[in-house]
Tab-separated table of C-alpha atoms (C1' of nucleotides) in Angstrom:
chain	number	residue	atom	x	y	z
A	1	MET	CA	33.942	-25.711	7.942
A	2	ALA	CA	31.874	-23.088	8.335
A	3	MET	CA	29.334	-22.823	10.508
A	4	GLN	CA	25.656	-22.554	8.959
A	5	ARG	CA	24.325	-18.812	9.231
A	6	PRO	CA	22.863	-18.059	12.391
A	7	PHE	CA	18.755	-17.077	11.859
A	8	LEU	CA	17.951	-13.357	12.930
A	9	HIS	CA	14.676	-12.969	15.068
A	10	PRO	CA	13.619	-9.362	15.294
A	11	THR	CA	13.192	-7.795	18.863
A	12	LEU	CA	9.702	-7.293	19.756
A	13	ASP	CA	10.529	-3.624	19.806
A	14	ASP	CA	11.220	-3.989	15.944
A	15	VAL	CA	8.059	-6.001	14.987
A	16	THR	CA	6.065	-3.723	12.987
A	17	LEU	CA	2.107	-4.132	12.388
A	18	GLU	CA	2.391	-4.024	8.775
A	19	SER	CA	5.066	-6.834	8.425
A	20	VAL	CA	2.567	-9.285	10.755
A	21	LEU	CA	0.017	-8.133	8.546
A	22	TYR	CA	1.702	-8.573	5.248
A	23	ALA	CA	3.366	-12.419	6.737
A	24	LEU	CA	0.012	-13.357	7.143
A	25	ALA	CA	-1.520	-12.113	3.996
A	26	ASP	CA	-0.346	-14.981	2.131
A	27	PRO	CA	-2.405	-18.350	2.280
A	28	VAL	CA	0.510	-20.624	2.397
A	29	ARG	CA	1.990	-18.421	5.431
A	30	LEU	CA	-1.204	-18.173	7.035
A	31	SER	CA	-1.666	-21.946	6.851
A	32	ILE	CA	1.796	-23.048	8.514
A	33	VAL	CA	0.727	-19.912	11.119
A	34	CYS	CA	-2.753	-22.367	11.897
A	35	LYS	CA	-0.811	-25.128	11.851
A	36	LEU	CA	2.100	-24.363	14.437
A	37	SER	CA	-0.573	-23.069	16.719
A	38	SER	CA	-3.126	-26.119	16.495
A	39	GLY	CA	-0.141	-27.992	17.194
A	40	ASN	CA	1.217	-25.903	20.361
A	41	CYS	CA	4.775	-27.162	19.931
A	42	PRO	CA	7.748	-27.036	17.852
A	43	MET	CA	7.158	-28.152	14.469
A	44	ASN	CA	9.913	-28.572	11.928
A	45	CYS	CA	9.478	-27.149	8.670
A	46	SER	CA	7.980	-29.677	6.246
A	47	SER	CA	5.523	-31.038	8.880
A	48	ALA	CA	4.077	-27.294	9.372
A	49	ALA	CA	3.972	-26.443	5.784
A	50	PRO	CA	1.157	-27.426	3.243
A	51	ILE	CA	2.220	-31.035	1.457
A	52	ARG	CA	3.922	-30.939	-1.837
A	53	LEU	CA	5.591	-27.545	-1.708
A	54	PRO	CA	8.691	-26.859	-3.291
A	55	LYS	CA	11.552	-26.486	-0.393
A	56	SER	CA	12.779	-23.254	-1.584
A	57	THR	CA	9.178	-21.801	-1.592
A	58	GLN	CA	8.928	-23.055	2.064
A	59	SER	CA	12.517	-21.925	3.247
A	60	HIS	CA	11.155	-18.487	1.595
A	61	HIS	CA	8.099	-18.321	3.797
A	62	TYR	CA	9.746	-19.515	6.580
A	63	GLN	CA	12.178	-16.423	6.532
A	64	VAL	CA	9.392	-13.789	5.970
A	65	LEU	CA	7.496	-15.363	9.227
A	66	ARG	CA	10.693	-15.068	11.055
A	67	GLU	CA	11.550	-11.595	9.791
A	68	ALA	CA	7.886	-10.444	10.619
A	69	GLY	CA	8.644	-11.629	14.146
A	70	LEU	CA	5.976	-14.028	14.447
A	71	ILE	CA	8.326	-17.404	14.836
A	72	ARG	CA	11.390	-18.452	16.188
A	73	SER	CA	13.465	-20.766	14.236
A	74	GLU	CA	16.107	-23.057	15.873
A	75	ARG	CA	18.610	-26.039	14.384
A	76	ARG	CA	18.191	-29.307	15.620
A	77	GLY	CA	20.785	-31.549	14.155
A	78	THR	CA	19.200	-31.505	10.311
A	79	GLU	CA	16.463	-29.964	10.911
A	80	VAL	CA	14.776	-26.834	11.753
A	81	VAL	CA	12.058	-26.327	14.553
A	82	ASN	CA	9.813	-23.581	14.584
A	83	THR	CA	7.488	-22.294	17.601
A	84	LEU	CA	5.168	-19.232	17.544
A	85	ARG	CA	5.721	-16.043	19.033
A	86	CYS	CA	2.043	-15.814	19.337
A	87	THR	CA	2.400	-14.777	23.109
A	88	GLU	CA	4.904	-11.648	22.619
A	89	ILE	CA	2.837	-10.780	19.355
A	90	ASP	CA	-0.188	-10.363	21.314
A	91	ALA	CA	1.222	-8.418	24.265
A	92	LYS	CA	2.510	-5.899	21.396
A	93	PHE	CA	-0.952	-6.327	19.172
A	94	PRO	CA	-3.493	-7.710	21.568
A	95	GLY	CA	-6.060	-9.390	19.657
A	96	ILE	CA	-5.085	-9.541	16.107
A	97	ILE	CA	-3.526	-13.072	16.229
A	98	PRO	CA	-6.567	-14.495	18.279
A	99	ALA	CA	-9.084	-12.656	15.992
A	100	ILE	CA	-7.434	-14.144	12.432
A	101	LEU	CA	-7.057	-18.048	13.651
A	102	ALA	CA	-10.338	-17.455	14.799
A	103	ALA	CA	-11.551	-16.295	11.093
A	104	VAL	CA	-9.699	-19.171	9.891
A	105	ALA	CA	-10.818	-21.901	12.163
A	106	ARG	CA	-14.522	-21.037	11.203
A	107	GLY	CA	-13.888	-21.403	7.789
A	108	THR	CA	-14.426	-17.999	7.034
A	109	GLY	CA	-10.230	-17.564	6.232
A	110	CYS	CA	-9.491	-19.658	3.502
A	111	ALA	CA	-6.378	-20.927	4.458
A	112	ALA	CA	-7.319	-24.519	4.596
A	113	ALA	CA	-8.279	-24.094	0.930
A	114	VAL	CA	-4.496	-24.309	0.332
A	115	GLU	CA	-4.850	-28.285	1.733
A	116	THR	CA	-7.489	-28.825	-0.390
A	117	LYS	CA	-6.218	-27.072	-3.624
A	118	ILE	CA	-3.049	-28.810	-3.078
A	119	ALA	CA	-4.731	-32.362	-2.643
A	120	THR	CA	-6.585	-31.486	-5.670
A	121	ILE	CA	-3.936	-30.871	-7.565
A	122	THR	CA	-2.540	-33.937	-6.525
A	123	ILE	CA	-5.191	-36.086	-7.401
A	124	ALA	CA	-5.147	-34.705	-10.907
A	125	GLU	CA	-1.525	-35.027	-11.162
A	126	GLY	CA	-2.014	-38.775	-10.376
A	127	HIS	CA	-4.782	-38.559	-13.106
A	128	ALA	CA	-2.703	-37.489	-15.677
A	129	LYS	CA	0.068	-39.989	-15.254
A	130	ASP	CA	-3.055	-42.916	-15.769
B	1	MET	CA	-21.080	11.714	-23.200
B	2	ALA	CA	-20.479	8.126	-21.796
B	3	MET	CA	-21.126	7.251	-18.637
B	4	GLN	CA	-18.113	6.933	-15.945
B	5	ARG	CA	-17.287	3.244	-15.298
B	6	PRO	CA	-19.212	2.400	-11.851
B	7	PHE	CA	-17.211	0.983	-8.970
B	8	LEU	CA	-17.280	-2.414	-7.873
B	9	HIS	CA	-17.385	-3.472	-4.960
B	10	PRO	CA	-17.396	-7.360	-3.874
B	11	THR	CA	-20.170	-8.940	-1.760
B	12	LEU	CA	-19.211	-9.950	1.503
B	13	ASP	CA	-19.044	-13.446	0.264
B	14	ASP	CA	-16.427	-12.616	-1.929
B	15	VAL	CA	-14.139	-10.699	0.650
B	16	THR	CA	-11.553	-12.552	1.571
B	17	LEU	CA	-9.237	-12.514	4.992
B	18	GLU	CA	-6.360	-12.708	2.694
B	19	SER	CA	-7.112	-9.581	0.733
B	20	VAL	CA	-8.376	-7.774	3.834
B	21	LEU	CA	-4.714	-8.522	5.749
B	22	TYR	CA	-3.158	-7.790	2.614
B	23	ALA	CA	-5.022	-4.450	1.707
B	24	LEU	CA	-3.874	-3.672	5.470
B	25	ALA	CA	-0.442	-4.296	5.149
B	26	ASP	CA	0.644	-1.204	3.432
B	27	PRO	CA	1.102	1.748	5.572
B	28	VAL	CA	-0.297	4.193	3.311
B	29	ARG	CA	-3.571	2.294	2.814
B	30	LEU	CA	-3.422	1.380	6.566
B	31	SER	CA	-3.266	5.293	7.238
B	32	ILE	CA	-6.322	6.006	4.843
B	33	VAL	CA	-8.311	3.299	6.775
B	34	CYS	CA	-7.517	4.890	10.424
B	35	LYS	CA	-8.511	8.133	8.940
B	36	LEU	CA	-12.072	7.032	7.478
B	37	SER	CA	-12.237	5.325	10.807
B	38	SER	CA	-11.892	8.428	13.002
B	39	GLY	CA	-13.480	10.659	11.109
B	40	ASN	CA	-16.831	8.465	11.163
B	41	CYS	CA	-17.859	9.893	7.976
B	42	PRO	CA	-17.979	9.729	4.294
B	43	MET	CA	-14.557	11.347	3.442
B	44	ASN	CA	-13.177	12.291	-0.403
B	45	CYS	CA	-9.723	10.766	-1.488
B	46	SER	CA	-7.657	13.822	-0.781
B	47	SER	CA	-8.852	14.127	2.408
B	48	ALA	CA	-8.084	10.573	4.120
B	49	ALA	CA	-4.977	10.089	2.009
B	50	PRO	CA	-1.772	11.152	3.172
B	51	ILE	CA	-0.723	14.800	2.033
B	52	ARG	CA	1.412	15.255	-0.919
B	53	LEU	CA	0.846	12.000	-2.347
B	54	PRO	CA	0.353	12.024	-6.526
B	55	LYS	CA	-3.112	11.566	-6.933
B	56	SER	CA	-2.523	8.398	-9.375
B	57	THR	CA	-0.831	6.338	-6.263
B	58	GLN	CA	-4.088	7.337	-4.548
B	59	SER	CA	-6.085	6.195	-7.051
B	60	HIS	CA	-4.210	2.795	-6.946
B	61	HIS	CA	-4.730	2.452	-2.836
B	62	TYR	CA	-8.178	3.204	-2.941
B	63	GLN	CA	-8.699	0.458	-5.709
B	64	VAL	CA	-6.624	-2.030	-3.719
B	65	LEU	CA	-8.975	-1.089	-0.083
B	66	ARG	CA	-12.243	-0.980	-2.743
B	67	GLU	CA	-11.349	-4.284	-4.199
B	68	ALA	CA	-10.649	-6.413	-0.712
B	69	GLY	CA	-14.070	-4.687	0.611
B	70	LEU	CA	-12.922	-2.587	3.033
B	71	ILE	CA	-14.486	0.384	1.539
B	72	ARG	CA	-17.288	1.584	-0.410
B	73	SER	CA	-17.149	4.390	-2.997
B	74	GLU	CA	-19.729	6.650	-4.569
B	75	ARG	CA	-19.226	9.382	-6.866
B	76	ARG	CA	-20.607	12.811	-5.709
B	77	GLY	CA	-20.527	15.146	-8.280
B	78	THR	CA	-16.959	15.898	-9.380
B	79	GLU	CA	-15.769	13.809	-6.234
B	80	VAL	CA	-15.737	10.311	-4.461
B	81	VAL	CA	-16.393	9.917	-1.214
B	82	ASN	CA	-15.385	6.822	0.725
B	83	THR	CA	-16.749	5.008	3.876
B	84	LEU	CA	-15.423	1.808	5.468
B	85	ARG	CA	-17.365	-1.309	5.360
B	86	CYS	CA	-16.080	-1.734	8.826
B	87	THR	CA	-19.678	-3.576	10.173
B	88	GLU	CA	-19.917	-5.992	7.273
B	89	ILE	CA	-16.152	-6.896	7.675
B	90	ASP	CA	-16.480	-7.363	11.342
B	91	ALA	CA	-19.567	-9.742	11.143
B	92	LYS	CA	-17.547	-11.672	8.835
B	93	PHE	CA	-14.146	-11.684	10.780
B	94	PRO	CA	-14.871	-10.761	14.300
B	95	GLY	CA	-12.446	-8.566	16.153
B	96	ILE	CA	-10.042	-7.854	13.237
B	97	ILE	CA	-10.445	-4.259	12.523
B	98	PRO	CA	-10.771	-3.185	15.784
B	99	ALA	CA	-7.674	-4.936	16.915
B	100	ILE	CA	-5.713	-3.415	13.956
B	101	LEU	CA	-7.234	0.331	14.815
B	102	ALA	CA	-6.651	-0.097	18.477
B	103	ALA	CA	-2.735	-0.912	17.623
B	104	VAL	CA	-2.573	1.954	15.375
B	105	ALA	CA	-4.173	4.266	18.105
B	106	ARG	CA	-1.608	2.890	20.460
B	107	GLY	CA	1.323	3.720	18.399
B	108	THR	CA	2.651	0.799	18.266
B	109	GLY	CA	1.168	0.762	14.380
B	110	CYS	CA	3.451	2.963	12.491
B	111	ALA	CA	0.482	4.097	10.229
B	112	ALA	CA	1.070	7.657	12.278
B	113	ALA	CA	4.652	7.263	10.751
B	114	VAL	CA	3.673	7.562	7.140
B	115	GLU	CA	2.216	11.372	7.988
B	116	THR	CA	5.044	12.377	10.138
B	117	LYS	CA	7.379	11.296	7.103
B	118	ILE	CA	5.421	13.257	4.588
B	119	ALA	CA	5.892	15.749	6.842
B	120	THR	CA	9.291	15.667	7.531
B	121	ILE	CA	9.742	15.684	3.632
B	122	THR	CA	7.571	18.822	3.230
B	123	ILE	CA	9.648	20.998	5.654
B	124	ALA	CA	13.246	19.291	4.068
B	125	GLU	CA	11.884	20.371	0.624
B	126	GLY	CA	10.646	23.553	2.295
B	127	HIS	CA	14.193	24.366	4.171
B	128	ALA	CA	15.993	23.395	0.276
B	129	LYS	CA	14.254	26.264	-1.308
B	130	ASP	CA	15.559	28.777	1.129
C	1	DT	C1'	-22.638	27.290	-24.446
C	2	DT	C1'	-18.393	27.470	-24.044
C	3	DC	C1'	-14.689	27.305	-20.748
C	4	DA	C1'	-11.547	26.941	-17.145
C	5	DA	C1'	-11.587	24.151	-12.444
C	6	DT	C1'	-11.813	20.225	-9.586
C	7	DG	C1'	-11.411	15.544	-8.323
C	8	DG	C1'	-9.844	11.003	-10.132
C	9	DT	C1'	-8.908	7.636	-13.462
C	10	DT	C1'	-5.751	5.368	-16.925
C	11	DC	C1'	-1.704	4.602	-19.520
C	12	DC	C1'	3.019	3.849	-19.119
C	13	DA	C1'	8.024	3.414	-17.181
C	14	DT	C1'	10.696	2.117	-13.414
C	15	DC	C1'	12.368	0.090	-9.630
C	16	DA	C1'	11.940	-3.608	-5.782
C	17	DA	C1'	9.977	-7.185	-3.720
C	18	DC	C1'	8.074	-12.049	-3.947
C	19	DA	C1'	7.401	-17.432	-5.625
C	20	DT	C1'	9.861	-21.084	-7.490
C	21	DG	C1'	12.923	-24.600	-9.880
C	22	DA	C1'	17.600	-25.859	-10.166
C	23	DA	C1'	22.238	-26.209	-7.734
C	24	DC	C1'	24.049	-26.587	-3.488
C	25	DT	C1'	25.194	-27.451	1.422
C	26	DA	C1'	25.514	-29.143	6.879
C	27	DA	C1'	24.639	-32.825	9.860
C	28	DA	C1'	23.855	-37.161	10.803
C	29	DC	C1'	24.731	-41.680	10.324
C	30	DA	C1'	25.968	-46.472	7.884
D	1	DT	C1'	33.565	-42.064	2.510
D	2	DG	C1'	29.518	-42.262	0.496
D	3	DT	C1'	24.388	-41.411	1.385
D	4	DT	C1'	20.369	-39.515	2.556
D	5	DT	C1'	17.753	-35.779	5.003
D	6	DA	C1'	16.126	-31.447	5.748
D	7	DG	C1'	16.834	-26.846	4.305
D	8	DT	C1'	19.735	-23.037	1.713
D	9	DT	C1'	21.350	-20.291	-1.739
D	10	DC	C1'	21.095	-18.618	-6.768
D	11	DA	C1'	18.670	-17.098	-10.993
D	12	DT	C1'	14.828	-15.939	-13.134
D	13	DG	C1'	10.017	-14.717	-14.329
D	14	DT	C1'	5.975	-12.378	-11.983
D	15	DT	C1'	3.781	-9.114	-9.575
D	16	DG	C1'	3.196	-4.818	-6.595
D	17	DA	C1'	4.455	0.142	-5.835
D	18	DT	C1'	5.340	4.537	-7.252
D	19	DG	C1'	4.576	8.820	-9.925
D	20	DG	C1'	4.546	11.231	-14.379
D	21	DA	C1'	1.693	12.880	-17.899
D	22	DA	C1'	-2.529	12.920	-20.366
D	23	DC	C1'	-7.178	12.415	-20.217
D	24	DC	C1'	-12.585	11.969	-18.365
D	25	DA	C1'	-16.513	13.837	-15.718
D	26	DT	C1'	-18.681	17.146	-13.177
D	27	DT	C1'	-19.627	21.635	-11.551
D	28	DG	C1'	-19.855	26.808	-11.491
D	29	DA	C1'	-19.363	31.120	-14.481
D	30	DA	C1'	-18.716	34.181	-17.844
DNA sequence: TTCAATGGTTCCATCAACATGAACTAAACA
DNA sequence: TGTTTAGTTCATGTTGATGGAACCATTGAA
C-alpha cells in the first residue's frame, strides 16, 4: 500500500513576506492561527478550524498556511497535528505575527466573527428545519 | 461637463485587518506603500508605482489600496496624489505597518525585487532590440 | 475657443488562483 | 474484513491580476 504523500514545509529562507501576509488575509486562516496560538500546543485540523467548515475547505486552508511557512503539519495515525512556526517567522519578520494576533485579540480584527457567523448560520439552519 | 467620480475612502471603523493584510500581500502594492512611506509626502500614481507598469494595472492597485483604507487619494489638476493613512491604521492596528515596512527595508521582504525584476525585463528588452 | 498633451479611469478579455461539494484514501480498531 | 475517523484529491464555479484599447477631465498653448 502506497505511503501517503509527505507534507512539504518551506525552509525559513523560502518563506516570503507576501505569502505570510496573503495566508493571514483570510478570516478562516487567521482564525486557525489564532486558535493554534492561544492553545500553545499541537492541534489536529478539525479542532483548530471553525466548526461546520467543510473538510475540503479546511484541508485547503491548512495547505496554504503550510506552504506559506506559518504552520508545521505532522501525521499521527489518522490525524494531522499542526503547530505554529511563529518563533521562526518572528525571527525573520520581527513583530508582524504578534501585532496581528494582538489586533485580533483586541477585537479590532474580525477573525472572531467567523465563529459567530458560523454559529449564526447553524442557528438559522436549525430554525429552517423547524 | 460632468464632474469626475469622487474617490471613496472607508472610515477607520470600516477598515478591516483582513483587507489591510490582503492589500499588502501583493508585491506591486507593497512596493507602492513602501515608496509612499519612504517619500513621506504625497506622490502621484506614476511616481509611486514600479516603472513600466501599464496604467490600467496601476489604477487597479491604487483602488485596492484605497478601498482597504491604506491610502488617501486626491485629485490635483490632471493628477492624483496619494498619501499613506499609516497614522490612522497604526492607531487601529498598532505595530503592523511598521513591522511590515521594517521587514521590507531589511530586504527580507521581496518588494524591492519588483523594481529589480522590471529593470531586468527592461534591460532584456533593450538587448533584444540591439 | 479650439486643440493637443498629460495623467488616470473604465471596459473588456484572458489566465491563474481560490473556495467548496462529491468522491476517494490511509490508518486504526472491532 | 468491515467500519469509522480524519484528511486528500478532483472537478467546477468564482474571484483576482494583468494589460490593451477607448475614454474622460484638466491644463496649457495657439
